[in-house]
PDB file of C-alpha atoms in Angstrom:
ATOM      1  CA  MET X 417     -17.479  16.073 -24.156  1.00 49.00           C
ATOM      2  CA  SER X 418     -18.331  14.366 -27.141  1.00 49.00           C
ATOM      3  CA  LEU X 419     -16.776  11.587 -29.115  1.00 48.00           C
ATOM      4  CA  GLY X 420     -15.221  14.256 -31.610  1.00 48.00           C
ATOM      5  CA  ASP X 421     -13.385  16.230 -28.691  1.00 51.00           C
ATOM      6  CA  VAL X 422     -11.424  12.833 -27.954  1.00 51.00           C
ATOM      7  CA  GLU X 423      -8.167  12.153 -29.923  1.00 54.00           C
ATOM      8  CA  VAL X 424      -8.807   9.046 -31.732  1.00 57.00           C
ATOM      9  CA  ARG X 425      -5.606   6.900 -32.470  1.00 62.00           C
ATOM     10  CA  SER X 426      -5.076   4.970 -35.492  1.00 75.00           C
ATOM     11  CA  LYS X 427      -5.502   1.098 -35.231  1.00 78.00           C
ATOM     12  CA  SER X 428      -1.575   0.720 -36.491  1.00 81.00           C
ATOM     13  CA  ARG X 429      -0.454   3.280 -33.842  1.00 81.00           C
ATOM     14  CA  GLN X 430      -2.370   1.486 -31.201  1.00 82.00           C
ATOM     15  CA  ILE X 431      -0.855  -1.948 -32.255  1.00 85.00           C
ATOM     16  CA  PHE X 432       2.821  -0.263 -31.956  1.00 85.00           C
ATOM     17  CA  TYR X 433       2.102   1.223 -28.504  1.00 84.00           C
ATOM     18  CA  SER X 434       0.634  -2.119 -27.309  1.00 84.00           C
ATOM     19  CA  ILE X 435       3.823  -3.981 -28.857  1.00 88.00           C
ATOM     20  CA  ILE X 436       6.152  -1.551 -26.915  1.00 89.00           C
ATOM     21  CA  LEU X 437       4.158  -2.030 -23.748  1.00 87.00           C
ATOM     22  CA  ILE X 438       4.426  -5.817 -23.876  1.00 86.00           C
ATOM     23  CA  ALA X 439       7.774  -5.334 -24.486  1.00 87.00           C
ATOM     24  CA  PHE X 440       8.772  -3.666 -21.682  1.00 87.00           C
ATOM     25  CA  SER X 441       6.198  -5.873 -19.450  1.00 87.00           C
ATOM     26  CA  VAL X 442       7.891  -9.106 -20.581  1.00 89.00           C
ATOM     27  CA  PRO X 443      10.608  -9.280 -18.164  1.00 87.00           C
ATOM     28  CA  VAL X 444       8.476  -8.414 -15.045  1.00 87.00           C
ATOM     29  CA  ILE X 445       5.926 -10.732 -16.089  1.00 88.00           C
ATOM     30  CA  MET X 446       8.865 -13.419 -16.375  1.00 89.00           C
ATOM     31  CA  ALA X 447      10.146 -12.717 -12.883  1.00 88.00           C
ATOM     32  CA  PHE X 448       6.503 -13.034 -11.459  1.00 88.00           C
ATOM     33  CA  SER X 449       5.684 -16.365 -13.308  1.00 89.00           C
ATOM     34  CA  MET X 450       8.954 -17.776 -12.124  1.00 89.00           C
ATOM     35  CA  LEU X 451       8.286 -16.931  -8.585  1.00 89.00           C
ATOM     36  CA  VAL X 452       4.896 -18.315  -8.790  1.00 90.00           C
ATOM     37  CA  LEU X 453       6.190 -21.624 -10.300  1.00 91.00           C
ATOM     38  CA  SER X 454       8.921 -22.203  -7.998  1.00 90.00           C
ATOM     39  CA  SER X 455       6.359 -22.017  -5.198  1.00 89.00           C
ATOM     40  CA  PHE X 456       4.964 -25.112  -6.699  1.00 91.00           C
ATOM     41  CA  ALA X 457       8.228 -26.682  -7.465  1.00 89.00           C
ATOM     42  CA  ASN X 458      10.985 -28.927  -5.785  1.00 86.00           C
ATOM     43  CA  GLN X 459      13.595 -26.346  -6.781  1.00 86.00           C
ATOM     44  CA  MET X 460      13.558 -22.927  -7.859  1.00 85.00           C
ATOM     45  CA  VAL X 461      12.465 -22.074 -11.500  1.00 86.00           C
ATOM     46  CA  THR X 462      15.053 -19.960 -13.310  1.00 83.00           C
ATOM     47  CA  ASN X 463      14.537 -20.666 -16.910  1.00 81.00           C
ATOM     48  CA  PHE X 464      12.095 -22.478 -19.036  1.00 77.00           C
ATOM     49  CA  ASP X 465      13.823 -26.063 -18.609  1.00 79.00           C
ATOM     50  CA  PHE X 466      11.418 -27.897 -16.760  1.00 80.00           C
ATOM     51  CA  SER X 467      13.021 -31.246 -17.429  1.00 81.00           C
ATOM     52  CA  LYS X 468      14.425 -31.306 -13.725  1.00 82.00           C
ATOM     53  CA  VAL X 469      11.359 -29.802 -12.135  1.00 84.00           C
ATOM     54  CA  ARG X 470       8.853 -31.256 -10.258  1.00 88.00           C
ATOM     55  CA  PHE X 471       5.826 -29.761  -9.247  1.00 89.00           C
ATOM     56  CA  THR X 472       4.239 -30.061  -5.985  1.00 87.00           C
ATOM     57  CA  LEU X 473       2.144 -28.706  -3.269  1.00 89.00           C
ATOM     58  CA  LYS X 474       4.566 -29.514  -0.614  1.00 87.00           C
ATOM     59  CA  ASN X 475       6.091 -26.057  -0.410  1.00 87.00           C
ATOM     60  CA  TRP X 476       2.570 -24.622   0.567  1.00 89.00           C
ATOM     61  CA  GLN X 477       1.865 -27.434   2.839  1.00 87.00           C
ATOM     62  CA  LEU X 478       5.464 -26.637   4.828  1.00 85.00           C
ATOM     63  CA  LEU X 479       4.770 -22.757   4.980  1.00 85.00           C
ATOM     64  CA  PHE X 480       1.327 -23.175   6.383  1.00 85.00           C
ATOM     65  CA  GLN X 481       2.878 -25.737   8.940  1.00 83.00           C
ATOM     66  CA  GLY X 482       5.390 -22.953   9.981  1.00 78.00           C
ATOM     67  CA  ARG X 483       8.353 -25.198   8.823  1.00 75.00           C
ATOM     68  CA  ILE X 484      11.259 -23.100   7.414  1.00 71.00           C
ATOM     69  CA  ALA X 485      13.330 -26.181   6.195  1.00 66.00           C
ATOM     70  CA  ILE X 486      12.872 -29.640   5.128  1.00 63.00           C
ATOM     71  CA  THR X 487      15.028 -30.855   7.699  1.00 62.00           C
ATOM     72  CA  GLY X 488      15.288 -29.957  11.175  1.00 60.00           C
ATOM     73  CA  GLY X 489      12.485 -29.022  13.739  1.00 60.00           C
ATOM     74  CA  LEU X 490      12.539 -25.255  13.180  1.00 64.00           C
ATOM     75  CA  ARG X 491       9.052 -23.799  13.020  1.00 74.00           C
ATOM     76  CA  GLU X 492       7.332 -20.291  12.908  1.00 79.00           C
ATOM     77  CA  ASN X 493       3.769 -19.448  13.095  1.00 83.00           C
ATOM     78  CA  ILE X 494       3.229 -17.901   9.380  1.00 86.00           C
ATOM     79  CA  PHE X 495      -0.410 -17.040  10.453  1.00 88.00           C
ATOM     80  CA  LEU X 496       0.825 -14.633  13.339  1.00 90.00           C
ATOM     81  CA  TYR X 497       3.312 -13.037  10.555  1.00 90.00           C
ATOM     82  CA  LEU X 498      -0.058 -12.772   8.343  1.00 90.00           C
ATOM     83  CA  ILE X 499      -2.146 -11.285  11.032  1.00 93.00           C
ATOM     84  CA  SER X 500       0.689  -8.921  11.862  1.00 93.00           C
ATOM     85  CA  THR X 501       0.841  -7.540   8.402  1.00 93.00           C
ATOM     86  CA  ALA X 502      -2.621  -7.142   8.182  1.00 93.00           C
ATOM     87  CA  ILE X 503      -2.852  -4.956  11.121  1.00 95.00           C
ATOM     88  CA  VAL X 504      -0.131  -2.671  10.179  1.00 95.00           C
ATOM     89  CA  ALA X 505      -1.533  -2.408   6.621  1.00 94.00           C
ATOM     90  CA  LEU X 506      -5.078  -2.090   7.835  1.00 94.00           C
ATOM     91  CA  GLY X 507      -3.921   0.501  10.606  1.00 95.00           C
ATOM     92  CA  VAL X 508      -2.155   2.495   7.819  1.00 95.00           C
ATOM     93  CA  ALA X 509      -5.143   2.571   5.478  1.00 94.00           C
ATOM     94  CA  ILE X 510      -7.632   3.729   8.063  1.00 95.00           C
ATOM     95  CA  VAL X 511      -4.940   6.672   9.439  1.00 95.00           C
ATOM     96  CA  THR X 512      -3.973   7.932   6.016  1.00 94.00           C
ATOM     97  CA  THR X 513      -7.877   8.100   4.824  1.00 93.00           C
ATOM     98  CA  LEU X 514      -9.247  10.024   8.022  1.00 93.00           C
ATOM     99  CA  VAL X 515      -6.396  12.214   8.173  1.00 93.00           C
ATOM    100  CA  GLY X 516      -6.274  12.670   4.466  1.00 91.00           C
ATOM    101  CA  THR X 517      -9.983  13.413   3.651  1.00 91.00           C
ATOM    102  CA  LEU X 518     -10.358  15.495   7.002  1.00 91.00           C
ATOM    103  CA  SER X 519      -7.267  17.651   6.095  1.00 91.00           C
ATOM    104  CA  GLY X 520      -8.086  17.711   2.319  1.00 90.00           C
ATOM    105  CA  TYR X 521     -11.440  19.130   2.952  1.00 89.00           C
ATOM    106  CA  ALA X 522     -10.233  21.743   5.303  1.00 88.00           C
ATOM    107  CA  ILE X 523      -7.492  22.951   3.194  1.00 89.00           C
ATOM    108  CA  SER X 524      -9.972  23.044   0.197  1.00 87.00           C
ATOM    109  CA  ARG X 525     -12.866  24.742   1.697  1.00 85.00           C
ATOM    110  CA  ILE X 526     -11.100  26.969   4.669  1.00 84.00           C
ATOM    111  CA  ARG X 527      -8.761  29.757   3.821  1.00 84.00           C
ATOM    112  CA  PHE X 528      -6.458  30.457   6.555  1.00 84.00           C
ATOM    113  CA  LYS X 529      -3.175  31.979   7.118  1.00 86.00           C
ATOM    114  CA  GLY X 530      -0.314  29.854   5.958  1.00 85.00           C
ATOM    115  CA  ARG X 531      -2.498  27.558   3.790  1.00 85.00           C
ATOM    116  CA  LYS X 532      -0.339  27.890   0.793  1.00 86.00           C
ATOM    117  CA  PHE X 533       2.877  27.114   3.093  1.00 88.00           C
ATOM    118  CA  VAL X 534       1.279  24.055   4.573  1.00 86.00           C
ATOM    119  CA  LEU X 535       0.502  22.610   1.166  1.00 85.00           C
ATOM    120  CA  LEU X 536       4.032  23.342  -0.418  1.00 86.00           C
ATOM    121  CA  MET X 537       5.591  21.763   3.051  1.00 86.00           C
ATOM    122  CA  MET X 538       3.457  18.473   2.530  1.00 84.00           C
ATOM    123  CA  LEU X 539       4.723  18.447  -1.087  1.00 81.00           C
ATOM    124  CA  MET X 540       8.511  18.679   0.090  1.00 82.00           C
ATOM    125  CA  LEU X 541       7.776  15.837   2.779  1.00 80.00           C
ATOM    126  CA  HIS X 542       6.310  13.467   0.543  1.00 77.00           C
ATOM    127  CA  ALA X 543       9.266  13.825  -1.767  1.00 78.00           C
ATOM    128  CA  LEU X 544      11.566  12.966   0.892  1.00 78.00           C
ATOM    129  CA  PRO X 545      12.543   9.280   1.147  1.00 78.00           C
ATOM    130  CA  GLY X 546      11.465   7.699   4.123  1.00 75.00           C
ATOM    131  CA  SER X 547      14.592   6.086   4.983  1.00 78.00           C
ATOM    132  CA  ILE X 548      16.345   9.219   5.406  1.00 80.00           C
ATOM    133  CA  LEU X 549      13.657  10.208   8.345  1.00 83.00           C
ATOM    134  CA  ILE X 550      14.319   7.076  10.269  1.00 86.00           C
ATOM    135  CA  VAL X 551      16.986   8.284  12.662  1.00 86.00           C
ATOM    136  CA  GLY X 552      14.603  11.031  13.649  1.00 87.00           C
ATOM    137  CA  VAL X 553      11.964   9.076  13.832  1.00 88.00           C
ATOM    138  CA  TYR X 554      13.837   6.269  15.883  1.00 88.00           C
ATOM    139  CA  PHE X 555      14.765   9.023  18.283  1.00 89.00           C
ATOM    140  CA  LEU X 556      11.184   9.775  19.060  1.00 89.00           C
ATOM    141  CA  TYR X 557      10.289   6.180  19.612  1.00 89.00           C
ATOM    142  CA  ARG X 558      13.200   5.838  22.002  1.00 87.00           C
ATOM    143  CA  LEU X 559      11.719   8.959  23.919  1.00 87.00           C
ATOM    144  CA  TRP X 560       8.156   7.344  24.361  1.00 85.00           C
ATOM    145  CA  MET X 561       8.574   3.361  24.517  1.00 85.00           C
ATOM    146  CA  PRO X 562       7.225   1.978  27.415  1.00 86.00           C
ATOM    147  CA  THR X 563       9.568  -0.353  29.792  1.00 83.00           C
ATOM    148  CA  SER X 564       6.766  -3.054  30.060  1.00 85.00           C
ATOM    149  CA  LEU X 565       7.666  -5.727  27.378  1.00 83.00           C
ATOM    150  CA  ASN X 566       3.777  -6.451  26.716  1.00 84.00           C
ATOM    151  CA  ALA X 567       2.949  -2.686  26.644  1.00 89.00           C
ATOM    152  CA  LEU X 568       6.026  -2.046  24.207  1.00 90.00           C
ATOM    153  CA  ARG X 569       4.673  -4.698  21.768  1.00 89.00           C
ATOM    154  CA  TYR X 570       1.168  -2.882  21.320  1.00 91.00           C
ATOM    155  CA  PHE X 571       3.346   0.224  21.382  1.00 92.00           C
ATOM    156  CA  SER X 572       5.410  -0.956  18.388  1.00 93.00           C
ATOM    157  CA  PHE X 573       2.003  -1.453  16.292  1.00 93.00           C
ATOM    158  CA  PHE X 574       0.817   1.778  17.366  1.00 94.00           C
ATOM    159  CA  TYR X 575       3.931   3.679  16.601  1.00 93.00           C
ATOM    160  CA  VAL X 576       4.691   1.743  13.046  1.00 94.00           C
ATOM    161  CA  ILE X 577       1.267   2.584  11.958  1.00 95.00           C
ATOM    162  CA  ILE X 578       1.646   6.341  12.797  1.00 93.00           C
ATOM    163  CA  ALA X 579       5.038   6.460  11.708  1.00 92.00           C
ATOM    164  CA  ARG X 580       4.290   4.903   8.138  1.00 91.00           C
ATOM    165  CA  ALA X 581       0.928   6.794   7.627  1.00 92.00           C
ATOM    166  CA  ALA X 582       2.604   9.964   8.266  1.00 91.00           C
ATOM    167  CA  LEU X 583       4.431   9.143   5.300  1.00 90.00           C
ATOM    168  CA  GLU X 584       1.399   8.513   3.051  1.00 90.00           C
ATOM    169  CA  VAL X 585      -0.785  11.602   4.510  1.00 91.00           C
ATOM    170  CA  PRO X 586       0.982  14.338   2.246  1.00 90.00           C
ATOM    171  CA  LEU X 587      -0.099  12.484  -0.845  1.00 88.00           C
ATOM    172  CA  SER X 588      -3.488  11.733   0.320  1.00 90.00           C
ATOM    173  CA  VAL X 589      -4.004  15.275   1.382  1.00 91.00           C
ATOM    174  CA  TRP X 590      -3.213  16.604  -2.022  1.00 89.00           C
ATOM    175  CA  LEU X 591      -5.570  13.928  -3.551  1.00 88.00           C
ATOM    176  CA  MET X 592      -8.359  14.617  -1.451  1.00 89.00           C
ATOM    177  CA  LYS X 593      -8.193  18.649  -1.902  1.00 88.00           C
ATOM    178  CA  GLY X 594      -8.275  18.140  -5.821  1.00 86.00           C
ATOM    179  CA  PHE X 595     -11.378  16.056  -5.138  1.00 87.00           C
ATOM    180  CA  PHE X 596     -13.089  18.640  -2.950  1.00 87.00           C
ATOM    181  CA  ASP X 597     -12.040  21.403  -5.296  1.00 88.00           C
ATOM    182  CA  LEU X 598     -14.183  19.760  -7.671  1.00 85.00           C
ATOM    183  CA  LEU X 599     -17.281  19.855  -5.677  1.00 85.00           C
ATOM    184  CA  PRO X 600     -19.620  23.067  -6.324  1.00 85.00           C
ATOM    185  CA  TRP X 601     -20.083  25.180  -3.304  1.00 84.00           C
ATOM    186  CA  GLU X 602     -23.948  25.140  -3.622  1.00 83.00           C
ATOM    187  CA  ILE X 603     -24.051  21.547  -2.420  1.00 82.00           C
ATOM    188  CA  GLU X 604     -22.294  22.494   0.920  1.00 82.00           C
ATOM    189  CA  TRP X 605     -24.114  25.981   1.231  1.00 84.00           C
ATOM    190  CA  SER X 606     -27.350  24.032   0.855  1.00 84.00           C
ATOM    191  CA  ALA X 607     -26.497  21.680   3.753  1.00 83.00           C
ATOM    192  CA  LEU X 608     -25.237  24.447   5.952  1.00 83.00           C
ATOM    193  CA  VAL X 609     -28.444  26.528   5.390  1.00 85.00           C
ATOM    194  CA  ASP X 610     -30.432  23.265   6.445  1.00 83.00           C
ATOM    195  CA  GLY X 611     -28.617  23.490   9.646  1.00 82.00           C
ATOM    196  CA  ALA X 612     -26.109  20.474   9.384  1.00 82.00           C
ATOM    197  CA  SER X 613     -22.871  21.028  10.938  1.00 84.00           C
ATOM    198  CA  ARG X 614     -19.278  21.421   8.970  1.00 81.00           C
ATOM    199  CA  LEU X 615     -18.470  17.832  10.204  1.00 83.00           C
ATOM    200  CA  LYS X 616     -21.907  16.221   9.712  1.00 86.00           C
ATOM    201  CA  THR X 617     -21.895  18.028   6.045  1.00 84.00           C
ATOM    202  CA  TRP X 618     -18.395  16.687   5.553  1.00 83.00           C
ATOM    203  CA  ALA X 619     -19.628  12.881   6.405  1.00 85.00           C
ATOM    204  CA  LYS X 620     -22.968  12.955   5.119  1.00 85.00           C
ATOM    205  CA  ILE X 621     -22.574  14.997   1.961  1.00 84.00           C
ATOM    206  CA  MET X 622     -19.238  15.347   0.728  1.00 84.00           C
ATOM    207  CA  MET X 623     -17.791  12.196   1.356  1.00 86.00           C
ATOM    208  CA  PRO X 624     -20.081   9.803  -0.575  1.00 86.00           C
ATOM    209  CA  LEU X 625     -19.471  12.698  -3.668  1.00 85.00           C
ATOM    210  CA  ILE X 626     -15.734  11.445  -3.497  1.00 85.00           C
ATOM    211  CA  LYS X 627     -16.176   7.902  -3.085  1.00 83.00           C
ATOM    212  CA  PRO X 628     -13.559   6.715  -5.777  1.00 82.00           C
ATOM    213  CA  GLY X 629     -11.041   9.119  -4.333  1.00 85.00           C
ATOM    214  CA  VAL X 630     -11.449   7.704  -0.932  1.00 88.00           C
ATOM    215  CA  VAL X 631     -11.397   4.251  -2.079  1.00 85.00           C
ATOM    216  CA  ALA X 632      -7.977   4.872  -4.176  1.00 85.00           C
ATOM    217  CA  ILE X 633      -6.217   6.578  -0.804  1.00 89.00           C
ATOM    218  CA  LEU X 634      -7.619   3.811   1.451  1.00 89.00           C
ATOM    219  CA  ILE X 635      -6.177   1.100  -1.200  1.00 87.00           C
ATOM    220  CA  PHE X 636      -2.826   3.174  -1.747  1.00 87.00           C
ATOM    221  CA  GLY X 637      -2.555   3.383   2.335  1.00 90.00           C
ATOM    222  CA  PHE X 638      -3.113  -0.410   2.865  1.00 91.00           C
ATOM    223  CA  LEU X 639      -0.507  -1.214   0.218  1.00 88.00           C
ATOM    224  CA  ALA X 640       1.887   0.800   1.612  1.00 90.00           C
ATOM    225  CA  GLY X 641       1.549  -0.528   5.006  1.00 91.00           C
ATOM    226  CA  TRP X 642       1.351  -4.138   3.420  1.00 91.00           C
ATOM    227  CA  GLN X 643       4.714  -3.718   1.602  1.00 87.00           C
ATOM    228  CA  ASP X 644       6.576  -2.156   4.247  1.00 89.00           C
ATOM    229  CA  ILE X 645      10.003  -3.572   5.512  1.00 88.00           C
ATOM    230  CA  ILE X 646      12.335  -0.544   6.672  1.00 89.00           C
ATOM    231  CA  TYR X 647       9.689   0.780   9.370  1.00 91.00           C
ATOM    232  CA  VAL X 648       8.478  -2.894  10.525  1.00 91.00           C
ATOM    233  CA  ARG X 649      11.851  -4.152  10.723  1.00 89.00           C
ATOM    234  CA  THR X 650      13.036  -1.170  12.820  1.00 89.00           C
ATOM    235  CA  PHE X 651      10.111  -0.706  15.235  1.00 90.00           C
ATOM    236  CA  LEU X 652       7.979  -3.472  15.329  1.00 91.00           C
ATOM    237  CA  ILE X 653       8.564  -6.448  17.941  1.00 89.00           C
ATOM    238  CA  ASP X 654       6.453  -8.835  15.760  1.00 89.00           C
ATOM    239  CA  LYS X 655       7.602 -10.289  12.531  1.00 87.00           C
ATOM    240  CA  THR X 656       5.529  -9.747   9.285  1.00 90.00           C
ATOM    241  CA  LEU X 657       5.811 -11.462   6.071  1.00 89.00           C
ATOM    242  CA  ALA X 658       8.036  -8.953   4.690  1.00 89.00           C
ATOM    243  CA  THR X 659      10.532  -9.526   7.770  1.00 88.00           C
ATOM    244  CA  PHE X 660      10.051 -13.141   7.682  1.00 86.00           C
ATOM    245  CA  ILE X 661      11.176 -13.415   3.951  1.00 86.00           C
ATOM    246  CA  GLU X 662      13.865 -11.100   4.299  1.00 85.00           C
ATOM    247  CA  SER X 663      15.274 -12.719   7.529  1.00 82.00           C
ATOM    248  CA  ASN X 664      15.572 -16.165   5.813  1.00 81.00           C
ATOM    249  CA  LEU X 665      16.709 -15.156   2.475  1.00 77.00           C
ATOM    250  CA  GLU X 666      20.500 -15.521   3.821  1.00 72.00           C
ATOM    251  CA  ALA X 667      19.809 -18.437   6.423  1.00 70.00           C
ATOM    252  CA  GLU X 668      21.776 -21.526   5.564  1.00 68.00           C
ATOM    253  CA  MET X 669      18.897 -23.810   6.355  1.00 70.00           C
ATOM    254  CA  ALA X 670      16.546 -21.865   4.271  1.00 73.00           C
ATOM    255  CA  TYR X 671      14.619 -23.613   1.597  1.00 81.00           C
ATOM    256  CA  MET X 672      14.060 -21.493  -1.411  1.00 85.00           C
ATOM    257  CA  PRO X 673      10.857 -22.862  -3.010  1.00 87.00           C
ATOM    258  CA  LEU X 674       9.357 -22.448   0.502  1.00 86.00           C
ATOM    259  CA  LEU X 675      10.267 -18.800   0.568  1.00 86.00           C
ATOM    260  CA  ALA X 676       8.857 -18.605  -2.887  1.00 89.00           C
ATOM    261  CA  ALA X 677       5.414 -19.799  -1.670  1.00 90.00           C
ATOM    262  CA  ALA X 678       5.788 -17.207   1.287  1.00 89.00           C
ATOM    263  CA  ALA X 679       6.701 -14.495  -1.329  1.00 90.00           C
ATOM    264  CA  THR X 680       3.632 -15.481  -3.457  1.00 91.00           C
ATOM    265  CA  LEU X 681       1.511 -15.467  -0.522  1.00 90.00           C
ATOM    266  CA  TYR X 682       2.837 -11.894   0.012  1.00 89.00           C
ATOM    267  CA  LEU X 683       1.950 -10.896  -3.153  1.00 88.00           C
ATOM    268  CA  LEU X 684      -1.706 -11.992  -3.242  1.00 87.00           C
ATOM    269  CA  PRO X 685      -3.361  -9.086  -1.506  1.00 83.00           C
ATOM    270  CA  THR X 686      -1.509  -6.744  -3.858  1.00 80.00           C
ATOM    271  CA  ILE X 687      -2.807  -8.358  -7.011  1.00 82.00           C
ATOM    272  CA  PHE X 688      -6.039  -8.557  -5.559  1.00 82.00           C
ATOM    273  CA  PHE X 689      -6.687  -5.052  -4.776  1.00 77.00           C
ATOM    274  CA  TYR X 690      -5.223  -3.743  -8.184  1.00 75.00           C
ATOM    275  CA  ILE X 691      -7.470  -6.137 -10.187  1.00 79.00           C
ATOM    276  CA  SER X 692     -10.700  -5.448  -8.020  1.00 77.00           C
ATOM    277  CA  SER X 693     -10.064  -1.555  -7.924  1.00 73.00           C
ATOM    278  CA  GLN X 694      -9.297  -1.003 -11.679  1.00 71.00           C
ATOM    279  CA  LYS X 695     -12.530   0.842 -12.447  1.00 71.00           C
ATOM    280  CA  LEU X 696     -12.324   3.067  -9.393  1.00 69.00           C
ATOM    281  CA  LEU X 697      -8.578   3.840  -9.934  1.00 67.00           C
ATOM    282  CA  PHE X 698      -9.709   4.912 -13.724  1.00 66.00           C
ATOM    283  CA  LYS X 699     -12.511   7.233 -12.161  1.00 64.00           C
ATOM    284  CA  VAL X 700      -9.787   8.933 -10.263  1.00 61.00           C
ATOM    285  CA  TYR X 701      -7.414   9.123 -13.270  1.00 54.00           C
ATOM    286  CA  ALA X 702     -10.324  10.428 -15.170  1.00 50.00           C
ATOM    287  CA  GLY X 703     -11.404  13.030 -12.708  1.00 49.00           C
ATOM    288  CA  GLY X 704      -7.747  14.667 -12.766  1.00 48.00           C
ATOM    289  CA  ILE X 705      -8.529  14.707 -16.452  1.00 42.00           C
ATOM    290  CA  ARG X 706     -11.604  16.773 -16.429  1.00 46.00           C
ATOM    291  CA  ARG X 707     -10.131  19.015 -13.701  1.00 44.00           C
TER     292      ARG X 707
END
């Protein structure tokens, strides 16, 4: 594609679009800015009047000490909540990526009976909100839950990861199918003729060629697991950062600037992933355009 094929917008129109974009972004930026400022203040920052605000690191100190109020001896281990959140997020990311890449490859390369029906069903399942499936998912949870408390704790992690990943798999399959469709058959045939198995061809030949797509669904899966609250609140025995914040929001002894620090900590991985993966996500978007 040459530069002449690309539609070039005038500079005035670019400025106009930028102003519109900034205008819509201002409320969101202000909300996050006030949250971050509140995490470093002695009270919640709700406007630009900082005359009564005193900035301090005490909220973060209290958070990592596990204290959820200024007075009283109530303590909670924030590091355990952080680890629980990371386990769920990494588990969802791994399961989503593994199932999505294998299924996307099979649907793209193998013509089998009911293939179109499977694709349509996955699209329909992805359109359904996860909250409306919670009753059925809970019924299956009660059928398989172990009686031992220790076993139940590990089972709850396993079940949350599988149940949450199941909601992300349809989108990942559709995305990966699109990437595999873009690859020419000649590459795969060459590997098969040289004696490689279908699984080895998938792992050694095809996967490196669609690395941006793999990284994209890995990131989306991680963020889906990291920010989930409905499934972890329903099934997980241990608390995560999301359930910790949610359970303390309405507590009488809750110190709101401390919860703002917890919420800021909860935001950090999301911001980090979006900043670090911008180029890869743009490649995914550009791939969709070329197709």
